[in-house]
Tab-separated table of C-alpha atoms in Angstrom:
chain	number	residue	atom	x	y	z
A	1	GLN	CA	48.797	23.433	-6.466
A	2	GLN	CA	45.954	21.831	-4.449
A	3	GLN	CA	44.598	23.766	-1.510
A	4	GLN	CA	44.858	22.070	1.856
A	5	PRO	CA	41.382	21.241	3.268
A	6	PRO	CA	40.558	23.065	6.492
A	7	GLN	CA	41.130	21.111	9.662
A	8	GLY	CA	38.073	19.240	10.884
A	9	SER	CA	36.404	19.122	7.428
A	10	GLY	CA	36.660	15.321	7.294
A	11	SER	CA	35.087	15.027	10.722
A	12	SER	CA	32.252	17.440	9.864
A	13	LYS	CA	31.605	15.564	6.614
A	14	PHE	CA	31.411	12.286	8.532
A	15	LEU	CA	29.020	13.792	11.071
A	16	SER	CA	26.802	15.287	8.379
A	17	GLU	CA	26.643	11.962	6.522
A	18	ARG	CA	25.929	10.065	9.722
A	19	GLY	CA	23.179	12.547	10.582
A	20	LEU	CA	21.685	12.101	7.110
A	21	LEU	CA	21.687	8.309	7.443
A	22	LEU	CA	20.105	8.509	10.902
A	23	ALA	CA	17.400	10.744	9.419
A	24	ILE	CA	16.758	8.169	6.671
A	25	VAL	CA	16.472	5.400	9.266
A	26	GLY	CA	14.174	7.523	11.443
A	27	PHE	CA	11.780	8.585	8.683
A	28	THR	CA	11.727	5.068	7.216
A	29	TYR	CA	10.861	3.714	10.663
A	30	LEU	CA	7.989	6.205	11.078
A	31	PHE	CA	6.663	5.345	7.613
A	32	MET	CA	6.781	1.593	8.237
A	33	ILE	CA	5.336	1.635	11.772
A	34	SER	CA	2.299	3.670	10.671
A	35	TRP	CA	1.213	1.724	7.553
A	36	GLN	CA	0.879	-2.018	7.079
A	37	PHE	CA	1.542	-1.908	3.316
A	38	SER	CA	4.585	0.381	3.528
A	39	GLN	CA	6.898	-2.562	2.813
A	40	PHE	CA	5.657	-2.756	-0.796
A	41	VAL	CA	6.197	0.955	-1.400
A	42	LEU	CA	9.674	0.738	0.141
A	43	LEU	CA	10.395	-2.319	-2.001
A	44	LEU	CA	9.718	-0.294	-5.155
A	45	GLN	CA	11.801	2.553	-3.750
A	46	PHE	CA	14.722	0.200	-3.144
A	47	VAL	CA	14.288	-1.319	-6.617
A	48	SER	CA	14.628	2.258	-7.921
A	49	VAL	CA	17.900	2.611	-5.983
A	50	VAL	CA	19.246	-0.599	-7.550
A	51	ALA	CA	18.073	0.530	-11.014
A	52	THR	CA	19.886	3.859	-10.535
A	53	TYR	CA	23.024	1.859	-9.680
A	54	VAL	CA	22.641	-0.409	-12.717
A	55	LEU	CA	22.417	2.636	-15.005
A	56	GLY	CA	25.664	3.940	-13.489
A	57	TYR	CA	24.326	6.922	-11.536
A	58	ALA	CA	25.060	5.497	-8.080
A	59	SER	CA	27.877	3.450	-6.592
A	60	ALA	CA	27.719	0.049	-4.910
A	61	ARG	CA	28.465	1.833	-1.632
A	62	HIS	CA	25.294	3.930	-2.057
A	63	VAL	CA	23.218	0.774	-2.467
A	64	LEU	CA	24.829	-1.025	0.477
A	65	VAL	CA	24.481	1.955	2.826
A	66	LEU	CA	20.818	2.511	1.915
A	67	ALA	CA	20.205	-1.234	2.273
A	68	ALA	CA	21.653	-1.053	5.790
A	69	CYS	CA	19.370	1.927	6.580
A	70	HIS	CA	16.271	0.062	5.377
A	71	PHE	CA	17.317	-3.057	7.283
A	72	ALA	CA	17.894	-1.115	10.522
A	73	ALA	CA	14.510	0.644	10.238
A	74	CYS	CA	12.736	-2.614	9.442
A	75	MET	CA	14.264	-4.439	12.396
A	76	ALA	CA	13.345	-1.548	14.712
A	77	VAL	CA	9.714	-1.861	13.514
A	78	VAL	CA	9.765	-5.644	14.055
A	79	VAL	CA	10.990	-5.153	17.635
A	80	THR	CA	8.605	-2.309	18.544
A	81	SER	CA	5.621	-4.135	17.021
A	82	MET	CA	6.340	-7.169	19.224
A	83	GLY	CA	7.589	-9.345	16.387
A	84	ASN	CA	6.012	-8.809	12.962
A	85	ALA	CA	6.803	-11.956	10.981
A	86	MET	CA	5.131	-10.554	7.846
A	87	LEU	CA	7.600	-7.648	7.835
A	88	LEU	CA	10.584	-9.760	8.857
A	89	THR	CA	10.092	-12.110	5.884
A	90	SER	CA	8.884	-9.456	3.429
A	91	MET	CA	10.157	-9.090	-0.132
A	92	LEU	CA	11.954	-5.907	0.952
A	93	GLN	CA	14.037	-7.820	3.498
A	94	THR	CA	14.795	-10.651	1.074
A	95	MET	CA	15.958	-8.140	-1.551
A	96	ILE	CA	18.191	-6.475	1.032
A	97	ALA	CA	19.612	-9.946	1.755
A	98	GLY	CA	20.322	-10.309	-1.968
A	99	VAL	CA	22.188	-6.991	-2.002
A	100	PHE	CA	24.250	-7.957	1.062
A	101	VAL	CA	25.226	-11.236	-0.631
A	102	VAL	CA	25.851	-10.218	-4.267
A	103	LEU	CA	27.532	-6.794	-4.068
A	104	PRO	CA	30.241	-7.686	-1.485
A	105	LEU	CA	31.020	-10.966	-3.305
A	106	THR	CA	31.509	-9.152	-6.632
A	107	ALA	CA	33.298	-6.111	-5.154
A	108	SER	CA	36.745	-7.433	-6.113
A	109	THR	CA	35.712	-7.967	-9.755
A	110	SER	CA	35.238	-5.434	-12.538
A	111	MET	CA	31.507	-6.144	-12.881
A	112	SER	CA	30.493	-2.794	-11.399
A	113	ASN	CA	32.502	-0.964	-14.098
A	114	SER	CA	30.222	-1.956	-17.015
A	115	LEU	CA	26.496	-1.860	-17.696
A	116	PHE	CA	26.438	-5.570	-18.559
A	117	GLY	CA	28.247	-6.450	-15.334
A	118	ARG	CA	25.817	-4.415	-13.243
A	119	ILE	CA	22.879	-6.103	-14.980
A	120	ILE	CA	24.373	-9.482	-14.021
A	121	GLN	CA	24.645	-8.253	-10.430
A	122	ALA	CA	20.971	-7.182	-10.492
A	123	VAL	CA	19.954	-10.605	-11.814
A	124	GLY	CA	21.983	-12.186	-8.999
A	125	ILE	CA	20.198	-10.020	-6.421
A	126	ILE	CA	16.819	-11.087	-7.794
A	127	GLY	CA	17.950	-14.722	-7.774
A	128	VAL	CA	19.019	-14.601	-4.114
A	129	MET	CA	15.797	-12.743	-3.262
A	130	GLY	CA	13.671	-15.428	-4.939
A	131	ALA	CA	15.602	-18.289	-3.337
A	132	VAL	CA	15.332	-16.813	0.176
A	133	LYS	CA	11.627	-16.031	-0.273
A	134	PHE	CA	10.939	-19.547	-1.584
A	135	GLY	CA	12.754	-21.093	1.363
A	136	LEU	CA	10.868	-18.949	3.877
A	137	SER	CA	7.503	-19.854	2.297
A	138	PHE	CA	7.793	-23.356	3.798
A	139	PHE	CA	7.791	-21.874	7.305
A	140	VAL	CA	5.977	-18.522	7.123
A	141	GLU	CA	2.946	-17.630	4.961
A	142	ASP	CA	2.082	-14.283	6.474
A	143	ASP	CA	2.087	-12.401	3.164
A	144	GLY	CA	0.718	-15.293	1.112
A	145	HIS	CA	-2.510	-13.390	0.423
A	146	ILE	CA	-0.533	-10.648	-1.364
A	147	PHE	CA	0.756	-13.134	-3.933
A	148	LYS	CA	-2.744	-14.602	-4.265
A	149	ILE	CA	-4.171	-11.142	-5.009
A	150	LEU	CA	-1.532	-10.698	-7.738
A	151	LYS	CA	-2.371	-14.181	-9.004
A	152	ALA	CA	-6.086	-13.311	-9.087
A	153	LYS	CA	-5.340	-10.141	-11.076
A	154	LEU	CA	-3.315	-12.058	-13.665
A	155	PHE	CA	-5.115	-15.414	-13.816
A	156	ASN	CA	-8.504	-16.963	-13.136
A	157	PHE	CA	-7.954	-17.613	-9.431
A	158	GLU	CA	-10.295	-17.091	-6.492
A	159	ASP	CA	-10.437	-17.799	-2.783
A	160	PHE	CA	-12.056	-16.063	0.185
A	161	MET	CA	-9.325	-13.509	0.895
A	162	THR	CA	-8.731	-12.486	-2.732
A	163	TYR	CA	-12.484	-12.024	-3.267
A	164	LEU	CA	-12.736	-10.008	-0.063
A	165	TYR	CA	-10.028	-7.642	-1.334
A	166	LEU	CA	-11.111	-7.507	-4.989
A	167	CYS	CA	-14.887	-7.430	-4.477
A	168	GLY	CA	-14.917	-3.628	-4.113
A	169	PRO	CA	-13.098	-1.064	-6.269
A	170	THR	CA	-10.329	-0.298	-3.734
A	171	TYR	CA	-7.850	-2.989	-4.843
A	172	ARG	CA	-8.858	-3.073	-8.481
A	173	ALA	CA	-7.210	-1.238	-11.343
A	174	MET	CA	-7.764	2.508	-11.576
A	175	GLU	CA	-10.606	3.641	-13.837
A	176	PHE	CA	-9.912	5.699	-16.945
A	177	GLU	CA	-11.809	8.646	-15.424
A	178	ALA	CA	-9.282	8.891	-12.567
A	179	ILE	CA	-6.408	8.977	-15.068
A	180	GLY	CA	-8.295	11.634	-17.031
A	181	SER	CA	-8.523	13.881	-13.969
A	182	ALA	CA	-4.711	14.038	-13.851
A	183	SER	CA	-4.767	15.034	-17.509
A	184	SER	CA	-7.380	17.773	-17.006
A	185	ALA	CA	-5.128	19.429	-14.416
A	186	TYR	CA	-2.152	19.203	-16.848
A	187	MET	CA	-0.175	17.135	-14.340
A	188	LEU	CA	-0.022	14.134	-16.670
A	189	GLN	CA	1.194	16.224	-19.604
A	190	ALA	CA	3.895	17.895	-17.497
A	191	TYR	CA	4.950	14.499	-16.128
A	192	VAL	CA	5.289	13.029	-19.625
A	193	VAL	CA	7.460	15.982	-20.751
A	194	VAL	CA	9.829	15.563	-17.780
A	195	PHE	CA	9.870	11.780	-18.117
A	196	VAL	CA	10.792	11.922	-21.823
A	197	ILE	CA	13.622	14.416	-21.204
A	198	ILE	CA	15.116	12.370	-18.339
A	199	VAL	CA	14.860	9.117	-20.329
A	200	ALA	CA	16.547	10.849	-23.289
A	201	LYS	CA	19.311	12.016	-20.907
A	202	ILE	CA	19.811	8.434	-19.651
A	203	LEU	CA	19.996	7.039	-23.195
A	204	ARG	CA	22.445	9.783	-24.242
A	205	ASP	CA	24.700	9.023	-21.276
A	206	LEU	CA	24.596	5.272	-21.956
A	207	PHE	CA	25.342	5.475	-25.687
A	208	SER	CA	27.914	8.255	-25.426
A	209	GLY	CA	30.140	5.990	-23.331
A	210	SER	CA	30.767	8.791	-20.876
A	211	SER	CA	31.779	7.622	-17.411
A	212	SER	CA	30.402	10.848	-15.887
A	213	ARG	CA	26.849	10.465	-14.671
A	214	ARG	CA	25.350	13.751	-13.487
A	215	ARG	CA	22.121	14.394	-11.591
A	216	PRO	CA	21.464	10.915	-10.158
A	217	ASP	CA	18.647	12.491	-8.121
A	218	LEU	CA	16.613	13.245	-11.264
A	219	VAL	CA	17.167	9.714	-12.556
A	220	PHE	CA	16.211	8.096	-9.235
A	221	HIS	CA	12.998	10.087	-8.772
A	222	THR	CA	11.949	9.517	-12.383
A	223	ILE	CA	12.420	5.747	-12.050
A	224	GLN	CA	10.666	5.727	-8.678
A	225	SER	CA	7.712	7.739	-10.008
A	226	PHE	CA	7.372	5.289	-12.914
A	227	PHE	CA	7.042	2.370	-10.473
A	228	PHE	CA	4.713	4.273	-8.123
A	229	VAL	CA	2.420	5.413	-10.946
A	230	GLY	CA	2.285	1.847	-12.278
A	231	LEU	CA	1.402	0.616	-8.781
A	232	ALA	CA	-1.341	3.251	-8.466
A	233	ILE	CA	-2.862	2.302	-11.831
A	234	SER	CA	-2.923	-1.416	-10.967
A	235	ILE	CA	-4.242	-0.909	-7.388
A	236	ARG	CA	-6.572	2.052	-6.936
A	237	ARG	CA	-6.001	2.356	-3.184
A	238	LEU	CA	-2.330	3.129	-3.725
A	239	SER	CA	-3.102	6.227	-5.797
A	240	ASN	CA	-2.151	8.155	-2.647
A	241	VAL	CA	1.412	7.025	-3.427
A	242	GLY	CA	1.367	7.415	-7.218
A	243	ALA	CA	-0.189	10.889	-7.418
A	244	PRO	CA	2.402	12.698	-5.207
A	245	ALA	CA	5.276	10.941	-7.002
A	246	MET	CA	3.869	12.046	-10.366
A	247	ALA	CA	3.286	15.599	-9.096
A	248	MET	CA	6.827	15.885	-7.734
A	249	VAL	CA	8.401	14.880	-11.047
A	250	ALA	CA	5.904	16.948	-13.056
A	251	GLY	CA	6.900	20.015	-11.026
A	252	LEU	CA	10.419	19.737	-12.474
A	253	VAL	CA	9.045	21.106	-15.750
A	254	CYS	CA	9.467	24.561	-14.164
A	255	SER	CA	12.974	23.936	-12.809
A	256	GLY	CA	16.313	25.138	-14.095
A	257	SER	CA	17.696	21.613	-13.771
A	258	LEU	CA	15.338	20.283	-16.429
A	259	VAL	CA	16.079	23.230	-18.732
A	260	ASP	CA	19.795	22.386	-18.463
A	261	GLN	CA	19.127	18.725	-19.296
A	262	ALA	CA	16.955	19.661	-22.268
A	263	PHE	CA	19.640	21.971	-23.737
A	264	GLN	CA	22.365	19.382	-23.129
A	265	LEU	CA	20.471	16.910	-25.315
A	266	PHE	CA	21.353	19.219	-28.211
A	267	LYS	CA	24.888	19.768	-26.852
A	268	LYS	CA	24.077	23.309	-25.817
A	269	SER	CA	24.696	25.034	-22.509
A	270	PRO	CA	22.191	27.801	-21.679
A	271	SER	CA	23.309	31.014	-20.062
A	272	ARG	CA	21.901	31.984	-16.690
A	273	THR	CA	19.644	34.597	-18.353
A	274	VAL	CA	18.228	32.128	-20.883
A	275	ARG	CA	17.721	29.598	-18.123
A	276	TRP	CA	15.699	32.039	-16.001
A	277	ILE	CA	13.635	33.246	-18.981
A	278	VAL	CA	12.689	29.720	-20.096
A	279	THR	CA	11.967	28.567	-16.527
A	280	GLY	CA	9.831	31.625	-15.757
A	281	ALA	CA	7.894	31.325	-19.026
A	282	LEU	CA	7.133	27.643	-18.409
A	283	ALA	CA	6.013	28.365	-14.835
A	284	ALA	CA	3.777	31.256	-15.928
A	285	VAL	CA	2.152	29.280	-18.747
A	286	LEU	CA	1.580	26.181	-16.646
A	287	LEU	CA	0.245	28.155	-13.680
A	288	SER	CA	-2.211	30.086	-15.865
A	289	MET	CA	-3.444	26.825	-17.392
A	290	VAL	CA	-3.873	25.096	-14.016
A	291	VAL	CA	-5.666	28.022	-12.340
A	292	GLY	CA	-8.306	27.949	-15.036
A	293	THR	CA	-9.148	24.272	-14.610
A	294	GLU	CA	-12.134	22.858	-12.787
A	295	ASN	CA	-9.848	20.871	-10.474
A	296	CYS	CA	-8.343	24.058	-9.025
A	297	SER	CA	-11.767	25.543	-8.268
A	298	ASN	CA	-12.799	22.235	-6.655
A	299	ILE	CA	-9.741	22.356	-4.353
A	300	VAL	CA	-10.587	25.914	-3.298
A	301	THR	CA	-14.189	24.864	-2.627
A	302	ASP	CA	-13.084	21.855	-0.565
A	303	LEU	CA	-10.804	24.042	1.547
A	304	ARG	CA	-13.519	26.653	2.088
A	305	TYR	CA	-16.381	24.400	3.061
A	306	ALA	CA	-16.381	21.479	5.504
A	307	LYS	CA	-17.639	18.144	4.276
A	308	PRO	CA	-21.246	17.673	5.438
A	309	THR	CA	-22.046	14.799	7.779
A	310	THR	CA	-23.994	12.104	5.946
A	311	HIS	CA	-26.915	10.041	7.207
A	312	LYS	CA	-24.683	6.952	7.359
A	313	ASP	CA	-22.126	8.809	9.513
A	314	LEU	CA	-24.843	9.660	12.043
A	315	LYS	CA	-26.042	6.052	12.119
A	316	THR	CA	-22.503	4.872	12.822
A	317	LEU	CA	-22.142	7.483	15.556
A	318	HIS	CA	-25.383	6.320	17.198
A	319	LEU	CA	-24.153	2.704	17.090
A	320	MET	CA	-20.870	3.646	18.784
A	321	GLU	CA	-22.734	5.609	21.458
A	322	PHE	CA	-24.918	2.579	22.163
A	323	LEU	CA	-21.922	0.241	22.464
A	324	ASN	CA	-20.183	2.726	24.755
A	325	THR	CA	-23.136	3.146	27.108
A	326	SER	CA	-24.987	-0.174	26.937
A	327	THR	CA	-22.287	-2.869	26.856
A	328	PRO	CA	-19.830	-3.870	29.610
A	329	THR	CA	-16.313	-2.491	29.252
A	330	ASP	CA	-14.949	-6.049	29.085
A	331	ALA	CA	-17.436	-7.143	26.387
A	332	ILE	CA	-16.091	-8.960	23.306
A	333	ILE	CA	-17.729	-7.879	20.047
A	334	SER	CA	-17.771	-9.489	16.597
A	335	GLY	CA	-18.391	-7.659	13.314
A	336	ASP	CA	-16.932	-7.144	9.862
A	337	PRO	CA	-13.284	-5.889	9.666
A	338	VAL	CA	-14.075	-2.230	8.887
A	339	LEU	CA	-16.723	-1.977	11.597
A	340	SER	CA	-14.513	-3.834	14.079
A	341	SER	CA	-11.712	-1.283	13.678
A	342	MET	CA	-14.198	1.529	14.398
A	343	ILE	CA	-15.504	-0.302	17.465
A	344	LYS	CA	-11.991	-0.901	18.793
A	345	LEU	CA	-10.882	2.713	18.332
A	346	THR	CA	-14.134	4.352	19.460
A	347	THR	CA	-15.268	2.201	22.369
A	348	GLY	CA	-12.133	0.353	23.515
A	349	ARG	CA	-14.079	-2.923	23.514
A	350	ARG	CA	-12.269	-6.098	22.543
A	351	ILE	CA	-12.971	-7.448	19.053
A	352	THR	CA	-12.711	-10.876	17.447
A	353	MET	CA	-12.276	-9.741	13.827
A	354	HIS	CA	-8.808	-8.271	13.307
A	355	PRO	CA	-8.990	-5.457	10.717
A	356	HIS	CA	-5.838	-6.613	8.870
A	357	ALA	CA	-5.036	-10.078	7.534
A	358	GLU	CA	-1.477	-10.051	8.849
A	359	ASN	CA	-0.991	-13.801	9.053
A	360	LYS	CA	-2.543	-17.083	8.009
A	361	PHE	CA	-4.225	-17.646	11.387
A	362	ILE	CA	-6.065	-14.302	11.186
A	363	ARG	CA	-7.117	-14.947	7.578
A	364	ASN	CA	-8.633	-18.316	8.478
A	365	LYS	CA	-10.301	-16.776	11.537
A	366	GLN	CA	-11.835	-14.066	9.334
A	367	HIS	CA	-13.185	-16.744	7.011
A	368	GLU	CA	-14.779	-18.538	9.945
A	369	LEU	CA	-16.373	-15.389	11.386
A	370	PHE	CA	-17.578	-14.312	7.936
A	371	GLN	CA	-19.912	-17.319	7.901
A	372	MET	CA	-22.483	-14.941	9.449
A	373	TYR	CA	-22.894	-13.620	5.878
A	374	ASN	CA	-23.182	-17.138	4.461
A	375	ARG	CA	-26.245	-19.353	3.978
A	376	VAL	CA	-25.812	-21.215	7.259
A	377	PRO	CA	-28.249	-21.986	10.103
A	378	GLU	CA	-28.358	-19.869	13.240
A	379	GLU	CA	-26.858	-22.711	15.296
A	380	GLU	CA	-23.595	-22.641	13.299
A	381	VAL	CA	-23.206	-18.872	13.651
A	382	TYR	CA	-23.883	-19.146	17.378
A	383	ALA	CA	-21.316	-21.947	17.763
A	384	THR	CA	-18.689	-19.877	15.924
A	385	MET	CA	-19.348	-16.831	18.123
A	386	LYS	CA	-19.105	-18.930	21.286
A	387	LYS	CA	-15.868	-20.456	20.034
A	388	TRP	CA	-14.288	-16.984	19.891
A	389	ASP	CA	-15.890	-15.858	23.199
A	390	SER	CA	-18.113	-13.223	21.593
A	391	ASP	CA	-20.700	-11.488	23.759
A	392	TYR	CA	-22.233	-9.377	20.991
A	393	LEU	CA	-22.528	-9.657	17.231
A	394	VAL	CA	-22.849	-6.436	15.202
A	395	VAL	CA	-24.458	-7.089	11.818
A	396	SER	CA	-24.019	-4.427	9.133
A	397	TYR	CA	-26.376	-4.390	6.154
A	398	GLY	CA	-23.595	-3.085	3.902
A	399	PRO	CA	-21.513	-6.263	3.452
A	400	CYS	CA	-24.703	-8.327	3.484
A	401	ASP	CA	-26.288	-6.464	0.541
A	402	VAL	CA	-23.140	-5.632	-1.426
A	403	ARG	CA	-22.493	-7.092	-4.867
A	404	CYS	CA	-19.061	-7.487	-6.375
A	405	ARG	CA	-18.321	-6.150	-9.829
A	406	GLU	CA	-18.974	-9.578	-11.337
A	407	GLY	CA	-22.303	-9.782	-9.487
A	408	GLN	CA	-21.344	-12.150	-6.660
A	409	THR	CA	-22.932	-11.569	-3.255
A	410	MET	CA	-21.175	-11.840	0.110
A	411	ASP	CA	-22.569	-15.331	0.765
A	412	TYR	CA	-20.729	-16.485	-2.384
A	413	VAL	CA	-17.519	-14.850	-1.113
A	414	ALA	CA	-17.900	-16.404	2.370
A	415	ASN	CA	-18.371	-19.813	0.762
A	416	CYS	CA	-15.002	-19.652	-1.060
A	417	ALA	CA	-12.009	-21.561	0.286
A	418	ASP	CA	-9.838	-20.206	3.106
A	419	ALA	CA	-6.013	-20.203	3.168
A	420	ASP	CA	-5.990	-23.982	3.796
A	421	GLY	CA	-8.442	-24.738	0.986
A	422	LYS	CA	-11.349	-25.295	3.370
A	423	LEU	CA	-14.670	-24.229	1.828
A	424	GLY	CA	-17.467	-22.362	3.587
A	425	ARG	CA	-20.480	-24.208	5.010
A	426	GLY	CA	-23.195	-22.554	2.930
A	427	ARG	CA	-26.391	-24.380	1.995
A	428	PRO	CA	-28.186	-23.108	-1.138
A	429	GLU	CA	-31.644	-23.718	0.331
A	430	LEU	CA	-31.057	-21.398	3.292
A	431	GLU	CA	-31.227	-17.616	3.493
A	432	PRO	CA	-28.017	-15.764	4.497
A	433	PHE	CA	-27.940	-15.373	8.285
A	434	CYS	CA	-27.309	-11.614	7.996
A	435	LYS	CA	-30.702	-11.299	6.275
A	436	LEU	CA	-32.463	-13.894	8.392
A	437	CYS	CA	-31.673	-12.010	11.609
A	438	ARG	CA	-33.441	-8.849	10.407
A	439	ASP	CA	-36.653	-10.417	11.655
A	440	PRO	CA	-36.191	-11.001	15.435
A	441	ASN	CA	-38.840	-13.750	15.307
A	442	ASN	CA	-36.372	-15.930	13.379
A	443	LEU	CA	-33.836	-15.887	16.219
A	444	LYS	CA	-33.696	-18.385	19.073
A	445	LEU	CA	-30.082	-18.157	20.260
A	446	PHE	CA	-29.591	-14.385	19.842
A	447	ARG	CA	-31.487	-11.436	21.273
A	448	VAL	CA	-31.771	-8.135	19.387
A	449	VAL	CA	-30.623	-5.317	21.692
A	450	TYR	CA	-30.152	-2.612	19.049
A	451	ASN	CA	-31.872	-2.222	15.696
A	452	ASP	CA	-31.325	0.948	13.685
A	453	PRO	CA	-30.730	0.024	10.018
A	454	PRO	CA	-28.179	-0.411	8.597
A	455	PHE	CA	-26.911	-1.796	11.933
A	456	MET	CA	-28.130	-4.475	14.323
A	457	VAL	CA	-26.590	-5.624	17.602
A	458	LEU	CA	-27.329	-9.199	18.688
A	459	LYS	CA	-26.548	-10.450	22.173
A	460	LEU	CA	-25.691	-14.127	22.557
């Protein structure tokens, strides 16, 4: 005889679920509002949710509810950021549109009851996503540079923005040494053990024909970590996403949940005593191995001693002090993107070079302002600065002297085509302006008001 549920349990369950969903919306909003590239991480996270559904560990309702949470958070970010078209038309939003179209339309069918049917649904979601994104590309090209960076990684393609991103190591593939550091701390080995056990569990569940799918959380996090680690390997800057995801899954090697899954592969069920003994032994062995590694001693050293201030840090500090004390508060300053962000945050002065290429207009404007690193005459640089109402031009030796991995200099990069296919105005017979201006005698339209290498400040 079934026990009657206590009065109010349905209401409390509804409130707890609603509170959980509000928390998801809130944390997703905070993540998106604080990082420009969060949409790509959230896209992979949502792909992991759909993959968990396709494998039968989540229901269509789970996917639809989480899609609604992501959509609500995204729209809140669009509103509070005064209309972010790049986010509004992102791949995350188009995939959510695909989910809202495909899953409700197929709800009355039996497609969600079989693996093949769910795969068809996933293909439909991708199809709607691609169609919506293709249609939007005729009106909005705010994230066009992202696809060009992917194109440059896969094919022999180059333009100004892709070279600007791929010139340094930040957006290139991770080096083998970085992967080796994860191995030396035994995180990679632990991750592989957990990954193999979870994949074996998924395959056992699929081929056994069992309709019961237990521990969807383990499956979801394993799939998500696989995508995040792949993203980190392909783009070095996103290792701050891949490493925690790998560490979280690797930590399961010392959990009772994984011990249960491992025993169930052999159709065994461990007792509570065996479970605690195996878990404790694994934790003790792994901890003793990690403590003895060089990485652990490096972490302790980093926590104990503050990072020393470098010569370059002091030079940057002196530059900011000069701009704070020697330029009008309403001055407009031009410089490279990294330096411009420092100037904006440190001095409050207005800048012409937006640190992030959030839309096509900004990308073309960056290309135009970057002509100060190209082989162009002083008159052209001056005309460009006047066009954007600049009062001061800050020239950094870093971008001027840098060489890309393939050996190209910044004048080559500045001479590449912009988003509209318009090439730079470089002349091979001229010296790059950023080097020409190092001798004040070469300047007629600018006046040097600050000169402390590697920085110069020119007043128009």
